Amino acid sequence: QSALTQPPSASGSPGQSVTISCTGTSSDFGGYNYVSWYQQHPGKAPKLMIYEVSKRPSGVPDRFSGSKSGNTASLTVSGLQAEDEADYFCNSYAGSNNWVFGGGTKLTVL
Amino acid sequence: QVQLVESGGGVVQPGTSLRLSCAASGFTFSNYGMHWVRQAPGKGLEWVAVIWNDGGNKYYADSVKGRITISRDNSKNTLYLQVNSLRAEDTAVYYCSRDGGQSGYDYVFDYWGQGALVTVSS
């Protein structure tokens, strides 16, 4: 599997919504719904934001939501806040103990 | 609270070997699978390897298979990554991460360390 495809950048003004896509092949997603999203601020470790396509771990604001249609997963950030400015990476469990990440999207809050 | 602390990074010459460590605390280490994920400077994340809780099952990304060995010592709550025949393209921050399966987060990386920078340069 090669990396999942994400747009290199996305942006929105405070209060707006922005959606980041993550596209792969059927083998990248392995027929599972184990898509997760990670937020990474500069110089920091990634943080789990979404798992199993659309579930949020405790402590993650409900402004973050996920979905998947076919071979494209999406992360939507609603009500953008300044602290949401970060890099976002999607990940999929491809089966057979193999995971694949997306190339990352830099989200800018204008 | 869960803590993962990597060590062992630095500047190394091409062709040499390096062993990274990840000290875990705040959870029952022996119950969890553990991963290594790396990030080249300015690049995206790349999954490297996983070792399941008893250490008997290990899996690697095709890009590193044959040069990298993941291991763990459950008595010391420590995860390791041995990287041999280092190349310039191995230059990256190496993160250890906990697999979230035992916490209900199947096949995800639910906690991450701060990373260890490995620079391969002559």
Short mmCIF file of N, CA, C and O in Angstrom, two decimals, chain A residues 32-38 46-57 89-94 97-101, chain B residues 4 32-37 47 49-52 96-112:
data_model
loop_
_atom_site.label_atom_id
_atom_site.label_comp_id
_atom_site.label_asym_id
_atom_site.label_seq_id
_atom_site.Cartn_x
_atom_site.Cartn_y
_atom_site.Cartn_z
N TYR A 32 -12.31 -2.76 5.99
CA TYR A 32 -12.66 -2.44 7.37
C TYR A 32 -13.09 -0.98 7.50
O TYR A 32 -12.88 -0.17 6.61
N ASN A 33 -13.62 -0.66 8.63
CA ASN A 33 -13.92 0.74 8.97
C ASN A 33 -13.00 1.24 10.06
O ASN A 33 -13.39 1.97 10.95
N TYR A 34 -11.72 0.83 9.96
CA TYR A 34 -10.75 1.26 10.96
C TYR A 34 -9.96 2.45 10.43
O TYR A 34 -8.73 2.39 10.28
N VAL A 35 -10.68 3.54 10.18
CA VAL A 35 -10.06 4.78 9.75
C VAL A 35 -9.95 5.69 10.97
O VAL A 35 -10.92 5.86 11.72
N SER A 36 -8.79 6.26 11.16
CA SER A 36 -8.57 7.16 12.29
C SER A 36 -7.91 8.44 11.80
O SER A 36 -7.33 8.48 10.70
N TRP A 37 -8.04 9.48 12.60
CA TRP A 37 -7.48 10.79 12.27
C TRP A 37 -6.65 11.29 13.46
O TRP A 37 -7.04 11.10 14.62
N TYR A 38 -5.54 11.95 13.15
CA TYR A 38 -4.62 12.45 14.17
C TYR A 38 -4.33 13.93 13.91
O TYR A 38 -4.15 14.34 12.76
N PRO A 46 1.59 13.40 17.61
CA PRO A 46 0.21 13.32 17.13
C PRO A 46 -0.75 12.96 18.26
O PRO A 46 -0.37 12.34 19.25
N LYS A 47 -2.01 13.36 18.06
CA LYS A 47 -3.08 13.09 19.03
C LYS A 47 -4.24 12.46 18.30
O LYS A 47 -4.67 12.96 17.25
N LEU A 48 -4.78 11.37 18.84
CA LEU A 48 -5.92 10.70 18.25
C LEU A 48 -7.17 11.56 18.36
O LEU A 48 -7.55 11.97 19.47
N MET A 49 -7.83 11.81 17.23
CA MET A 49 -9.03 12.66 17.21
C MET A 49 -10.29 11.89 16.84
O MET A 49 -11.37 12.19 17.34
N ILE A 50 -10.15 10.94 15.92
CA ILE A 50 -11.28 10.16 15.44
C ILE A 50 -10.80 8.72 15.25
O ILE A 50 -9.69 8.49 14.78
N TYR A 51 -11.65 7.75 15.63
CA TYR A 51 -11.34 6.35 15.36
C TYR A 51 -12.58 5.66 14.80
O TYR A 51 -13.69 6.17 14.94
N GLU A 52 -12.35 4.53 14.17
CA GLU A 52 -13.44 3.78 13.52
C GLU A 52 -14.34 4.71 12.71
O GLU A 52 -15.56 4.71 12.85
N VAL A 53 -13.72 5.47 11.86
CA VAL A 53 -14.34 6.40 10.90
C VAL A 53 -14.94 7.63 11.55
O VAL A 53 -14.69 8.75 11.09
N SER A 54 -15.77 7.44 12.59
CA SER A 54 -16.58 8.57 13.06
C SER A 54 -16.68 8.69 14.57
O SER A 54 -17.43 9.54 15.06
N LYS A 55 -15.96 7.87 15.31
CA LYS A 55 -16.06 7.92 16.77
C LYS A 55 -15.00 8.84 17.36
O LYS A 55 -13.88 8.90 16.86
N ARG A 56 -15.39 9.54 18.41
CA ARG A 56 -14.47 10.46 19.08
C ARG A 56 -14.05 9.91 20.44
O ARG A 56 -14.91 9.54 21.24
N PRO A 57 -12.73 9.88 20.69
CA PRO A 57 -12.29 9.51 22.04
C PRO A 57 -12.78 10.56 23.04
O PRO A 57 -13.06 11.71 22.66
N PHE A 89 -3.58 14.01 9.95
CA PHE A 89 -3.21 12.80 9.22
C PHE A 89 -4.32 11.77 9.36
O PHE A 89 -4.81 11.52 10.47
N CYS A 90 -4.69 11.15 8.25
CA CYS A 90 -5.60 10.02 8.32
C CYS A 90 -4.77 8.73 8.36
O CYS A 90 -3.59 8.72 8.00
N ASN A 91 -5.39 7.69 8.85
CA ASN A 91 -4.75 6.39 8.91
C ASN A 91 -5.80 5.32 8.70
O ASN A 91 -6.96 5.47 9.10
N SER A 92 -5.40 4.25 8.07
CA SER A 92 -6.29 3.11 7.90
C SER A 92 -5.57 1.82 8.24
O SER A 92 -4.39 1.65 7.93
N TYR A 93 -6.30 0.94 8.90
CA TYR A 93 -5.80 -0.42 9.08
C TYR A 93 -6.14 -1.16 7.79
O TYR A 93 -7.30 -1.30 7.42
N ALA A 94 -5.09 -1.65 7.13
CA ALA A 94 -5.28 -2.28 5.81
C ALA A 94 -5.42 -3.79 5.90
O ALA A 94 -5.53 -4.46 4.88
N ASN A 97 -2.08 -6.98 9.71
CA ASN A 97 -1.10 -6.24 10.53
C ASN A 97 -0.30 -5.23 9.71
O ASN A 97 0.94 -5.18 9.76
N ASN A 98 -1.04 -4.43 8.99
CA ASN A 98 -0.43 -3.38 8.19
C ASN A 98 -1.29 -2.12 8.28
O ASN A 98 -2.52 -2.20 8.17
N TRP A 99 -0.65 -0.99 8.53
CA TRP A 99 -1.33 0.28 8.64
C TRP A 99 -0.76 1.25 7.61
O TRP A 99 0.45 1.20 7.31
N VAL A 100 -1.60 2.14 7.10
CA VAL A 100 -1.14 3.12 6.13
C VAL A 100 -1.65 4.50 6.52
O VAL A 100 -2.81 4.66 6.91
N PHE A 101 -0.76 5.50 6.47
CA PHE A 101 -1.11 6.87 6.78
C PHE A 101 -1.31 7.68 5.50
O PHE A 101 -0.79 7.34 4.43
N LEU B 4 4.91 7.70 27.51
CA LEU B 4 5.83 6.98 26.64
C LEU B 4 7.02 7.90 26.38
O LEU B 4 6.82 9.02 25.90
N TYR B 32 -0.72 -4.57 26.19
CA TYR B 32 -0.92 -3.76 24.99
C TYR B 32 0.06 -4.06 23.87
O TYR B 32 1.26 -4.26 24.12
N GLY B 33 -0.45 -4.04 22.64
CA GLY B 33 0.43 -3.99 21.50
C GLY B 33 1.09 -2.61 21.42
O GLY B 33 0.53 -1.63 21.90
N MET B 34 2.26 -2.57 20.81
CA MET B 34 3.01 -1.32 20.71
C MET B 34 3.53 -1.16 19.29
O MET B 34 3.92 -2.13 18.63
N HIS B 35 3.56 0.09 18.82
CA HIS B 35 4.00 0.41 17.47
C HIS B 35 5.18 1.37 17.49
O HIS B 35 5.37 2.13 18.43
N TRP B 36 5.90 1.37 16.39
CA TRP B 36 6.82 2.45 16.05
C TRP B 36 6.31 3.11 14.77
O TRP B 36 5.93 2.42 13.81
N VAL B 37 6.28 4.42 14.79
CA VAL B 37 5.87 5.24 13.64
C VAL B 37 6.95 6.30 13.46
O VAL B 37 7.43 6.86 14.44
N TRP B 47 3.98 4.29 9.26
CA TRP B 47 3.96 3.18 10.19
C TRP B 47 5.16 2.27 9.91
O TRP B 47 5.43 1.97 8.73
N ALA B 49 6.36 -0.57 12.46
CA ALA B 49 6.31 -1.93 12.99
C ALA B 49 5.35 -2.00 14.17
O ALA B 49 5.05 -0.98 14.81
N VAL B 50 4.88 -3.20 14.44
CA VAL B 50 4.04 -3.47 15.60
C VAL B 50 4.54 -4.74 16.28
O VAL B 50 5.02 -5.65 15.62
N ILE B 51 4.42 -4.77 17.58
CA ILE B 51 4.69 -5.98 18.36
C ILE B 51 3.52 -6.17 19.31
O ILE B 51 3.12 -5.23 20.02
N TRP B 52 2.94 -7.35 19.30
CA TRP B 52 1.79 -7.58 20.15
C TRP B 52 2.21 -7.91 21.57
O TRP B 52 3.41 -8.05 21.85
N CYS B 96 7.19 6.09 19.48
CA CYS B 96 6.54 4.87 19.91
C CYS B 96 5.09 5.22 20.25
O CYS B 96 4.78 6.35 20.65
N SER B 97 4.23 4.28 20.03
CA SER B 97 2.81 4.52 20.21
C SER B 97 2.13 3.26 20.72
O SER B 97 2.49 2.15 20.34
N ARG B 98 1.14 3.46 21.56
CA ARG B 98 0.39 2.33 22.09
C ARG B 98 -0.76 1.98 21.17
O ARG B 98 -1.46 2.87 20.66
N ASP B 99 -0.96 0.71 20.95
CA ASP B 99 -2.15 0.27 20.22
C ASP B 99 -3.35 0.33 21.15
O ASP B 99 -3.30 -0.14 22.27
N GLY B 100 -4.42 0.92 20.68
CA GLY B 100 -5.56 1.18 21.55
C GLY B 100 -6.52 0.03 21.74
O GLY B 100 -7.54 0.18 22.43
N GLY B 101 -6.21 -1.14 21.18
CA GLY B 101 -7.16 -2.24 21.21
C GLY B 101 -7.67 -2.61 22.59
O GLY B 101 -8.86 -2.85 22.79
N GLN B 102 -6.78 -2.68 23.57
CA GLN B 102 -7.19 -3.08 24.91
C GLN B 102 -8.03 -2.01 25.60
O GLN B 102 -8.63 -2.26 26.64
N SER B 103 -8.05 -0.84 25.04
CA SER B 103 -8.84 0.27 25.60
C SER B 103 -10.09 0.53 24.79
O SER B 103 -10.77 1.53 25.02
N GLY B 104 -10.37 -0.34 23.84
CA GLY B 104 -11.57 -0.18 23.03
C GLY B 104 -11.37 0.61 21.76
O GLY B 104 -12.33 0.89 21.04
N TYR B 105 -10.14 0.97 21.50
CA TYR B 105 -9.84 1.74 20.27
C TYR B 105 -9.07 0.81 19.32
O TYR B 105 -7.85 0.87 19.25
N ASP B 106 -9.82 -0.02 18.63
CA ASP B 106 -9.18 -1.04 17.81
C ASP B 106 -8.37 -0.46 16.67
O ASP B 106 -8.83 0.42 15.95
N TYR B 107 -7.15 -0.99 16.52
CA TYR B 107 -6.29 -0.70 15.38
C TYR B 107 -5.97 0.78 15.23
O TYR B 107 -5.85 1.28 14.11
N VAL B 108 -5.85 1.48 16.34
CA VAL B 108 -5.43 2.88 16.30
C VAL B 108 -4.28 3.08 17.28
O VAL B 108 -3.97 2.23 18.11
N PHE B 109 -3.68 4.26 17.18
CA PHE B 109 -2.54 4.63 18.01
C PHE B 109 -3.07 5.63 19.04
O PHE B 109 -3.25 6.80 18.71
N ASP B 110 -3.36 5.14 20.27
CA ASP B 110 -4.10 6.03 21.17
C ASP B 110 -3.20 6.90 22.05
O ASP B 110 -3.65 7.94 22.52
N TYR B 111 -1.97 6.53 22.27
CA TYR B 111 -1.02 7.38 22.98
C TYR B 111 0.31 7.34 22.24
O TYR B 111 0.70 6.30 21.72
N TRP B 112 0.98 8.50 22.25
CA TRP B 112 2.25 8.65 21.54
C TRP B 112 3.30 9.25 22.48
O TRP B 112 2.98 10.05 23.35
#
